[in-house]
CSV table of C-alpha atoms and ligand atoms in Angstrom, one decimal:
chain,number,residue,atom,x,y,z
K,1,MET,CA,155.1,87.5,131.4
K,2,LYS,CA,152.7,89.7,129.2
K,3,ARG,CA,149.3,90.6,130.5
K,4,ILE,CA,147.1,91.6,127.5
K,5,GLY,CA,143.6,93.0,127.6
K,6,MET,CA,141.4,92.6,124.8
K,7,LEU,CA,138.2,94.1,123.5
K,8,THR,CA,135.9,94.7,120.7
K,9,SER,CA,134.0,98.1,120.5
K,10,GLY,CA,131.4,99.6,118.3
K,11,GLY,CA,129.1,98.0,115.5
K,12,ASP,CA,130.4,94.2,115.0
K,13,CYS,CA,131.5,92.9,111.7
K,14,GLN,CA,133.1,89.5,110.4
K,15,ALA,CA,136.4,88.7,111.3
K,16,LEU,CA,136.8,90.1,114.7
K,17,ASN,CA,137.2,86.5,116.1
K,18,ALA,CA,139.7,85.7,113.1
K,19,ALA,CA,141.6,88.8,114.2
K,20,MET,CA,141.9,88.2,117.9
K,21,ARG,CA,142.6,84.6,117.4
K,22,GLY,CA,145.6,85.8,115.2
K,23,VAL,CA,146.8,87.9,117.9
K,24,VAL,CA,146.8,85.2,120.6
K,25,LYS,CA,148.1,82.3,118.1
K,26,CYS,CA,151.2,84.5,117.6
K,27,LEU,CA,151.5,85.3,121.4
K,28,VAL,CA,151.0,81.5,122.4
K,29,ASN,CA,153.4,80.3,119.8
K,30,SER,CA,156.1,82.7,121.2
K,31,LYS,CA,158.1,81.7,124.3
K,32,GLU,CA,156.6,84.4,126.4
K,33,ASN,CA,154.0,83.7,129.0
K,34,VAL,CA,151.0,85.5,128.5
K,35,GLU,CA,147.6,86.3,130.5
K,36,ILE,CA,144.7,87.3,128.3
K,37,TYR,CA,141.8,89.3,129.9
K,38,GLY,CA,138.9,89.6,127.8
K,39,PHE,CA,136.8,92.6,128.4
K,40,ILE,CA,132.8,92.1,127.9
K,41,ASP,CA,131.0,94.3,125.4
K,42,GLY,CA,133.7,96.6,124.5
K,43,TYR,CA,134.6,99.6,126.5
K,44,LYS,CA,131.9,99.0,128.9
K,45,GLY,CA,133.8,96.0,130.2
K,46,LEU,CA,137.1,97.8,130.8
K,47,ILE,CA,135.0,100.6,132.5
K,48,TYR,CA,133.3,98.5,134.9
K,49,GLY,CA,135.9,95.8,135.3
K,50,ASN,CA,133.7,93.1,133.7
K,51,PHE,CA,136.1,90.5,132.1
K,52,ARG,CA,137.0,87.1,131.5
K,53,MET,CA,140.3,85.2,131.8
K,54,LEU,CA,141.0,83.7,128.3
K,55,ASP,CA,143.6,81.0,127.2
K,56,GLY,CA,144.6,79.6,123.8
K,57,HIS,CA,141.7,77.2,123.8
K,58,ASP,CA,139.2,80.0,123.9
K,59,PHE,CA,140.5,81.3,120.4
K,60,SER,CA,140.4,77.8,118.9
K,61,GLY,CA,137.6,77.0,116.1
K,62,ILE,CA,136.7,80.6,115.9
K,63,LEU,CA,138.3,81.7,112.7
K,64,THR,CA,135.3,81.2,110.6
K,65,LYS,CA,132.8,82.5,113.3
K,66,GLY,CA,131.1,85.9,112.9
K,67,GLY,CA,130.2,88.2,115.6
K,68,THR,CA,132.7,88.5,118.5
K,69,ILE,CA,133.3,86.0,121.2
K,70,LEU,CA,133.6,89.1,123.7
K,71,GLY,CA,130.5,90.9,122.6
K,72,SER,CA,130.3,94.5,121.7
K,73,SER,CA,128.8,97.6,122.5
K,74,ARG,CA,128.6,101.4,121.5
K,75,THR,CA,130.2,103.8,123.9
K,76,PRO,CA,130.2,107.0,122.3
K,77,PHE,CA,133.5,109.1,122.2
K,78,LYS,CA,131.3,112.4,122.5
K,79,THR,CA,130.4,111.7,126.0
K,80,ILE,CA,133.4,109.4,127.0
K,81,LYS,CA,134.5,112.2,129.3
K,82,ASP,CA,131.2,112.7,131.0
K,83,PRO,CA,130.5,110.7,134.2
K,84,ASP,CA,127.9,108.0,133.9
K,85,GLU,CA,124.6,108.0,135.4
K,86,ASN,CA,126.1,107.0,138.9
K,87,GLY,CA,128.8,109.4,138.7
K,88,ILE,CA,131.5,107.3,137.7
K,89,ASP,CA,134.4,109.1,135.8
K,90,LYS,CA,134.9,106.4,132.6
K,91,VAL,CA,138.1,107.4,131.4
K,92,ASP,CA,139.7,107.1,135.0
K,93,ALA,CA,137.8,103.9,135.6
K,94,MET,CA,139.3,102.5,132.4
K,95,LYS,CA,142.7,103.6,133.6
K,96,GLN,CA,142.1,102.0,137.3
K,97,ASN,CA,141.1,98.7,135.6
K,98,TYR,CA,144.3,98.8,133.4
K,99,TYR,CA,146.6,99.4,136.3
K,100,LYS,CA,144.8,97.2,138.8
K,101,LEU,CA,145.3,94.1,136.4
K,102,ARG,CA,148.7,95.2,135.8
K,103,LEU,CA,148.3,95.0,132.1
K,104,ASP,CA,151.2,95.4,129.6
K,105,CYS,CA,148.9,96.4,126.9
K,106,LEU,CA,145.2,96.7,125.3
K,107,VAL,CA,144.4,95.4,122.0
K,108,ILE,CA,141.5,97.4,121.0
K,109,LEU,CA,139.4,96.3,117.8
K,110,GLY,CA,137.1,98.6,116.3
K,111,GLY,CA,136.1,101.4,113.8
K,112,ASN,CA,136.1,105.1,114.0
K,113,GLY,CA,134.6,106.0,117.3
K,114,THR,CA,136.6,103.1,118.8
K,115,HIS,CA,139.8,104.7,117.7
K,116,LYS,CA,139.3,108.0,119.2
K,117,THR,CA,138.7,106.4,122.5
K,118,ALA,CA,142.0,104.3,122.0
K,119,ASN,CA,143.9,107.3,121.2
K,120,LEU,CA,142.7,109.1,124.2
K,121,LEU,CA,143.7,106.1,126.2
K,122,ARG,CA,147.2,106.3,124.7
K,123,GLU,CA,147.3,110.0,125.7
K,124,GLU,CA,146.4,109.0,129.1
K,125,GLY,CA,149.6,106.9,129.3
K,126,LEU,CA,148.1,103.4,128.5
K,127,ASN,CA,149.9,101.1,125.9
K,128,VAL,CA,147.4,100.5,123.2
K,129,ILE,CA,147.3,98.6,119.9
K,130,THR,CA,144.4,98.6,117.5
K,131,LEU,CA,143.1,96.5,114.8
K,132,PRO,CA,140.8,98.3,112.3
K,133,LYS,CA,137.3,96.7,111.7
K,134,THR,CA,134.3,98.0,110.1
K,135,ILE,CA,132.3,97.0,106.8
K,136,ASP,CA,132.3,100.6,106.1
K,137,ASN,CA,135.8,100.6,105.3
K,138,ASP,CA,135.9,104.5,106.5
K,139,LEU,CA,139.0,104.3,108.7
K,140,TRP,CA,141.9,106.7,108.0
K,141,GLY,CA,145.3,105.1,107.7
K,142,THR,CA,144.5,101.8,106.2
K,143,ASP,CA,143.4,100.9,102.6
K,144,MET,CA,141.2,98.2,103.8
K,145,THR,CA,139.2,97.1,107.2
K,146,PHE,CA,138.3,93.6,107.8
K,147,GLY,CA,134.9,92.9,107.6
K,148,PHE,CA,134.5,95.0,104.5
K,149,GLN,CA,134.9,92.3,101.9
K,150,SER,CA,132.7,90.0,103.8
K,151,ALA,CA,129.8,92.6,103.6
K,152,VAL,CA,130.7,93.3,99.9
K,153,ASN,CA,130.1,89.9,99.4
K,154,ILE,CA,126.5,89.9,101.0
K,155,ALA,CA,125.7,93.2,99.5
K,156,THR,CA,126.5,92.0,96.1
K,157,ASP,CA,124.5,88.7,96.7
K,158,ALA,CA,121.5,91.0,97.5
K,159,ILE,CA,121.9,93.0,94.2
K,160,ASP,CA,122.3,89.6,92.2
K,161,CYS,CA,119.1,88.2,93.7
K,162,ILE,CA,117.2,91.5,93.0
K,163,HIS,CA,118.6,91.6,89.3
K,164,THR,CA,116.4,88.4,88.2
K,165,THR,CA,113.3,89.7,89.9
K,166,ALA,CA,113.9,93.1,88.4
K,167,ALA,CA,114.3,91.6,84.8
K,168,SER,CA,111.4,89.6,85.2
K,169,HIS,CA,108.9,92.4,86.2
K,170,GLY,CA,110.5,95.3,84.3
K,171,ARG,CA,110.8,97.4,87.7
K,172,VAL,CA,113.0,99.7,88.9
K,173,PHE,CA,114.6,98.5,92.3
K,174,ILE,CA,116.7,100.2,94.9
K,175,VAL,CA,119.2,98.2,97.0
K,176,GLU,CA,120.0,100.3,100.0
K,177,VAL,CA,123.6,99.4,101.4
K,178,MET,CA,125.1,100.3,104.6
K,179,GLY,CA,128.2,102.3,105.0
K,180,HIS,CA,127.2,105.0,107.3
K,181,LYS,CA,128.7,108.6,105.9
K,182,VAL,CA,130.8,106.9,103.2
K,183,GLY,CA,130.2,104.9,99.9
K,184,TRP,CA,132.9,102.2,99.8
K,185,LEU,CA,130.4,99.3,100.3
K,186,THR,CA,127.8,100.6,98.1
K,187,LEU,CA,130.2,101.4,95.1
K,188,ASN,CA,132.1,98.1,95.4
K,189,ALA,CA,129.0,96.0,95.9
K,190,GLY,CA,127.0,98.1,93.0
K,191,MET,CA,129.8,97.7,90.7
K,192,ALA,CA,130.2,93.7,91.4
K,193,GLY,CA,126.4,93.4,91.2
K,194,GLY,CA,126.2,95.4,87.9
K,195,ALA,CA,124.1,98.2,89.2
K,196,ASP,CA,123.0,100.9,86.7
K,197,ILE,CA,123.1,103.7,89.1
K,198,ILE,CA,125.1,104.1,92.2
K,199,LEU,CA,124.3,106.9,94.8
K,200,ILE,CA,127.2,107.6,97.5
K,201,PRO,CA,127.3,110.4,100.1
K,202,GLU,CA,130.5,111.7,98.5
K,203,ILE,CA,128.8,112.5,95.1
K,204,PRO,CA,125.4,114.2,96.0
K,205,TYR,CA,122.8,113.1,93.3
K,206,ASP,CA,120.4,115.2,91.3
K,207,ILE,CA,117.0,113.4,91.0
K,208,LYS,CA,116.5,114.5,87.4
K,209,LYS,CA,119.9,112.9,86.4
K,210,VAL,CA,118.7,109.8,88.1
K,211,VAL,CA,115.6,109.9,86.4
K,212,GLY,CA,117.4,110.5,83.1
K,213,LYS,CA,119.4,107.6,83.6
K,214,ILE,CA,116.3,105.5,83.9
K,215,GLN,CA,114.7,106.7,80.7
K,216,GLU,CA,117.7,106.4,78.9
K,217,ARG,CA,117.8,102.8,79.8
K,218,ASN,CA,114.3,102.4,78.8
K,219,ASN,CA,114.6,104.2,75.5
K,220,ASN,CA,117.4,101.6,74.6
K,221,GLY,CA,115.1,98.6,75.3
K,222,SER,CA,116.0,97.9,79.2
K,223,LYS,CA,113.0,97.6,80.8
K,224,PHE,CA,114.5,97.3,84.3
K,225,THR,CA,116.9,99.6,86.3
K,226,ILE,CA,118.8,98.6,89.4
K,227,LEU,CA,120.1,101.3,91.9
K,228,ALA,CA,122.6,100.6,94.6
K,229,VAL,CA,122.0,103.2,96.9
K,230,ALA,CA,124.1,104.2,100.1
K,231,GLU,CA,122.3,104.7,103.2
K,232,GLY,CA,123.9,108.2,103.5
K,233,ALA,CA,123.4,109.0,100.1
K,234,ILE,CA,122.4,112.8,99.8
K,235,SER,CA,120.7,115.0,97.1
K,236,LYS,CA,122.5,118.2,95.6
K,237,GLU,CA,119.9,120.3,97.4
K,238,ASP,CA,120.4,118.7,100.9
K,239,ALA,CA,124.1,118.8,100.5
K,240,LYS,CA,124.1,122.7,100.3
K,241,LEU,CA,122.4,123.1,103.6
K,242,SER,CA,124.2,123.8,106.7
K,243,LYS,CA,124.5,121.2,109.4
K,244,LYS,CA,121.8,123.1,111.4
K,245,GLU,CA,119.5,123.5,108.5
K,246,TYR,CA,119.7,119.8,107.6
K,247,LYS,CA,119.1,118.7,111.1
K,248,GLU,CA,116.0,120.9,111.2
K,249,LYS,CA,114.8,119.4,107.8
K,250,MET,CA,115.2,115.9,109.1
K,251,LYS,CA,112.8,116.4,112.0
K,252,ASN,CA,110.0,116.3,109.6
K,253,TYR,CA,111.3,113.6,107.4
K,254,LYS,CA,108.6,111.1,106.7
K,255,PHE,CA,110.6,108.4,105.2
K,256,PRO,CA,112.1,105.5,106.8
K,257,SER,CA,115.5,106.3,104.7
K,258,VAL,CA,116.6,107.9,101.6
K,259,SER,CA,116.0,105.1,99.4
K,260,TYR,CA,112.0,105.3,100.1
K,261,GLU,CA,112.3,109.1,99.3
K,262,LEU,CA,114.1,108.4,96.1
K,263,ALA,CA,111.6,105.5,95.3
K,264,GLN,CA,108.4,107.9,95.6
K,265,GLN,CA,110.3,110.5,93.5
K,266,ILE,CA,111.2,108.1,90.7
K,267,GLU,CA,107.6,106.6,90.7
K,268,LYS,CA,106.1,110.1,90.3
K,269,MET,CA,108.3,111.2,87.8
K,270,THR,CA,108.5,108.3,85.5
K,271,GLY,CA,105.5,106.3,86.1
K,272,HIS,CA,107.4,103.1,86.9
K,273,GLU,CA,107.0,100.7,89.9
K,274,VAL,CA,109.6,101.0,92.2
K,275,ARG,CA,110.7,98.6,95.0
K,276,VAL,CA,113.0,98.8,97.7
K,277,THR,CA,115.2,96.2,99.4
K,278,VAL,CA,117.3,96.9,102.5
K,279,PRO,CA,119.7,94.1,103.4
K,280,GLY,CA,120.5,95.9,106.6
K,281,HIS,CA,122.5,94.1,109.4
K,282,THR,CA,122.7,91.1,107.1
K,283,GLN,CA,125.7,92.8,105.7
K,284,ARG,CA,127.3,92.5,108.9
K,285,GLY,CA,126.4,89.1,109.9
K,286,GLY,CA,127.6,85.5,109.1
K,287,SER,CA,131.0,84.1,108.4
K,288,PRO,CA,133.9,86.1,107.4
K,289,CYS,CA,134.7,85.5,103.6
K,290,PRO,CA,138.0,83.8,102.9
K,291,TYR,CA,139.6,87.1,102.2
K,292,ASP,CA,138.8,88.5,105.6
K,293,ARG,CA,139.8,85.4,107.2
K,294,VAL,CA,143.3,85.8,105.9
K,295,PHE,CA,143.6,89.6,106.2
K,296,ALA,CA,142.3,89.6,109.7
K,297,SER,CA,144.7,86.8,110.8
K,298,ARG,CA,147.4,88.6,109.1
K,299,LEU,CA,146.8,92.0,111.0
K,300,GLY,CA,146.4,89.9,114.3
K,301,ALA,CA,149.8,88.0,114.0
K,302,GLU,CA,151.4,91.6,113.4
K,303,ALA,CA,149.8,92.8,116.4
K,304,GLY,CA,151.0,89.9,118.4
K,305,GLU,CA,154.5,90.7,117.2
K,306,LEU,CA,154.5,94.3,118.0
K,307,ILE,CA,153.2,93.2,121.7
K,308,LEU,CA,156.2,91.0,121.9
K,309,LYS,CA,158.3,93.6,120.9
K,310,GLY,CA,156.8,96.1,123.3
K,311,GLU,CA,155.8,98.5,120.6
K,312,TYR,CA,152.7,100.3,121.3
K,313,GLY,CA,150.4,103.3,120.1
K,314,PHE,CA,149.9,102.1,116.7
K,315,MET,CA,146.9,100.5,114.6
K,316,ILE,CA,147.8,97.7,112.4
K,317,GLY,CA,146.8,98.8,108.9
K,318,TYR,CA,147.2,98.0,105.2
K,319,ARG,CA,148.9,100.3,102.8
K,320,ASN,CA,149.9,99.5,99.2
K,321,ARG,CA,149.5,95.8,99.6
K,322,GLU,CA,151.7,96.0,103.0
K,323,VAL,CA,150.6,95.4,106.4
K,324,VAL,CA,152.1,98.5,108.2
K,325,LYS,CA,151.8,100.0,111.7
K,326,VAL,CA,150.3,103.5,111.7
K,327,PRO,CA,150.6,105.8,114.7
K,328,LEU,CA,147.1,106.0,116.4
K,329,GLU,CA,147.3,109.8,116.6
K,330,GLU,CA,147.2,110.0,112.8
K,331,VAL,CA,144.2,107.7,112.7
K,332,ALA,CA,141.7,109.0,115.3
K,333,GLY,CA,139.1,111.4,114.2
K,334,LYS,CA,139.8,111.2,110.4
K,335,LEU,CA,137.4,109.5,107.9
K,336,LYS,CA,138.4,107.9,104.7
K,337,MET,CA,136.1,108.9,102.0
K,338,ILE,CA,136.0,108.1,98.3
K,339,ALA,CA,137.4,111.1,96.4
K,340,PRO,CA,134.8,112.0,93.9
K,341,ASP,CA,137.8,112.0,91.3
K,342,ALA,CA,139.1,108.7,92.2
K,343,SER,CA,139.9,106.4,89.5
K,344,ILE,CA,137.4,103.8,90.7
K,345,VAL,CA,134.7,106.5,90.0
K,346,LYS,CA,136.0,107.3,86.6
K,347,GLU,CA,136.1,103.7,85.7
K,348,ALA,CA,132.5,103.1,86.8
K,349,LYS,CA,131.4,105.9,84.7
K,350,LEU,CA,133.4,104.7,81.8
K,351,LEU,CA,131.2,101.4,82.4
K,352,GLY,CA,128.1,103.6,81.8
K,353,ILE,CA,127.2,103.8,85.6
K,354,SER,CA,125.4,106.9,86.6
K,355,PHE,CA,126.2,108.4,89.9
K,356,GLY,CA,123.5,110.9,89.4
K,357,ASP,CA,125.7,113.8,89.3
O,1,F6P,O1,129.6,101.1,111.2
O,1,F6P,C1,128.9,100.0,110.9
O,1,F6P,C2,127.5,100.0,110.4
O,1,F6P,O2,126.9,98.8,110.1
O,1,F6P,C3,127.1,101.1,109.6
O,1,F6P,O3,127.1,100.8,108.3
O,1,F6P,C4,125.8,101.6,109.9
O,1,F6P,O4,125.4,102.9,109.5
O,1,F6P,C5,125.7,101.4,111.4
O,1,F6P,O5,126.7,100.6,111.7
O,1,F6P,C6,124.6,100.7,111.9
O,1,F6P,O6,124.6,100.8,113.6
O,1,F6P,P1,123.6,100.0,114.5
O,1,F6P,O7,124.0,98.7,114.2
O,1,F6P,O8,123.9,100.7,115.8
O,1,F6P,O9,122.3,100.1,114.1
């Protein structure tokens, strides 16, 4: 008999359900008896003992379903060791519930913050296996996270739609893409959508270079320009500020996001009409694309196999086209960013794409 606790934590994404289905299908198809405890709304469910008993039927028909059947929430790692508003020790409460239910293992699906807490639980002696989810693709130890390809598809669709209207009106358009502090989503969607300028956090931009590219296009007869701008894009001047100075500056920031600041600067410097489009959370919504369905199912199945073998303390990741197990302590607390000298950046530049650097 194996007793498995499962939870999804942090911002949701496509293919969370597909991944959980993969784990459960693998377990149900084995000869092992399994009991599955689904914790509701991420770590909160584990802290407060809020769970549902699930069986194979609960995971049937969810391969194509977006979101998470367990619900999710953000439980910041920064404050995980602080008592809650009623004085409850959250880490201790999670351990107590784990032992009370006599769980053999926790399967935790999440991104960066989630992995820090998962690793803490491992250090506290719990058996943990994790699966890498996030549209940001910023998790260390895996070349790819599930949710990423689905989000690339959606952000690319947004850029495709903007292309036709930008061309008709001869306007400059900024499409702001999610991704938190990294540019994977913007770079991939930007290249797929044929953006002329791609601004990512890893390569701070110079507004004069951005404007220069727009003018160069105009001089060559292109009346419109598309910019794919990461929500975390940053100017060269701002990148030079210390954390404290940057925080201070942001206190008086009057724009909803960097794209609106850029739009105002470009309008002033070029006289062009600039429009901003923010697809926002649509990038995390809807059904997983076929790639993510297959990918998340594969990772889920491998997680199921590790549970059957009783091997714990790993994230199931993907490296060099192989599904691999990565020790959790190697993953937790590290961000996977785009190296400014990565070959994809070089190739994008060879295609004439400007990074504003
Ligand atoms: O980490 C996924 C993500 O969608 C980021 O791309 C984005 O910055 C953030 O979550 C948005 O968070 P929330 O859903 O809490 O607004």
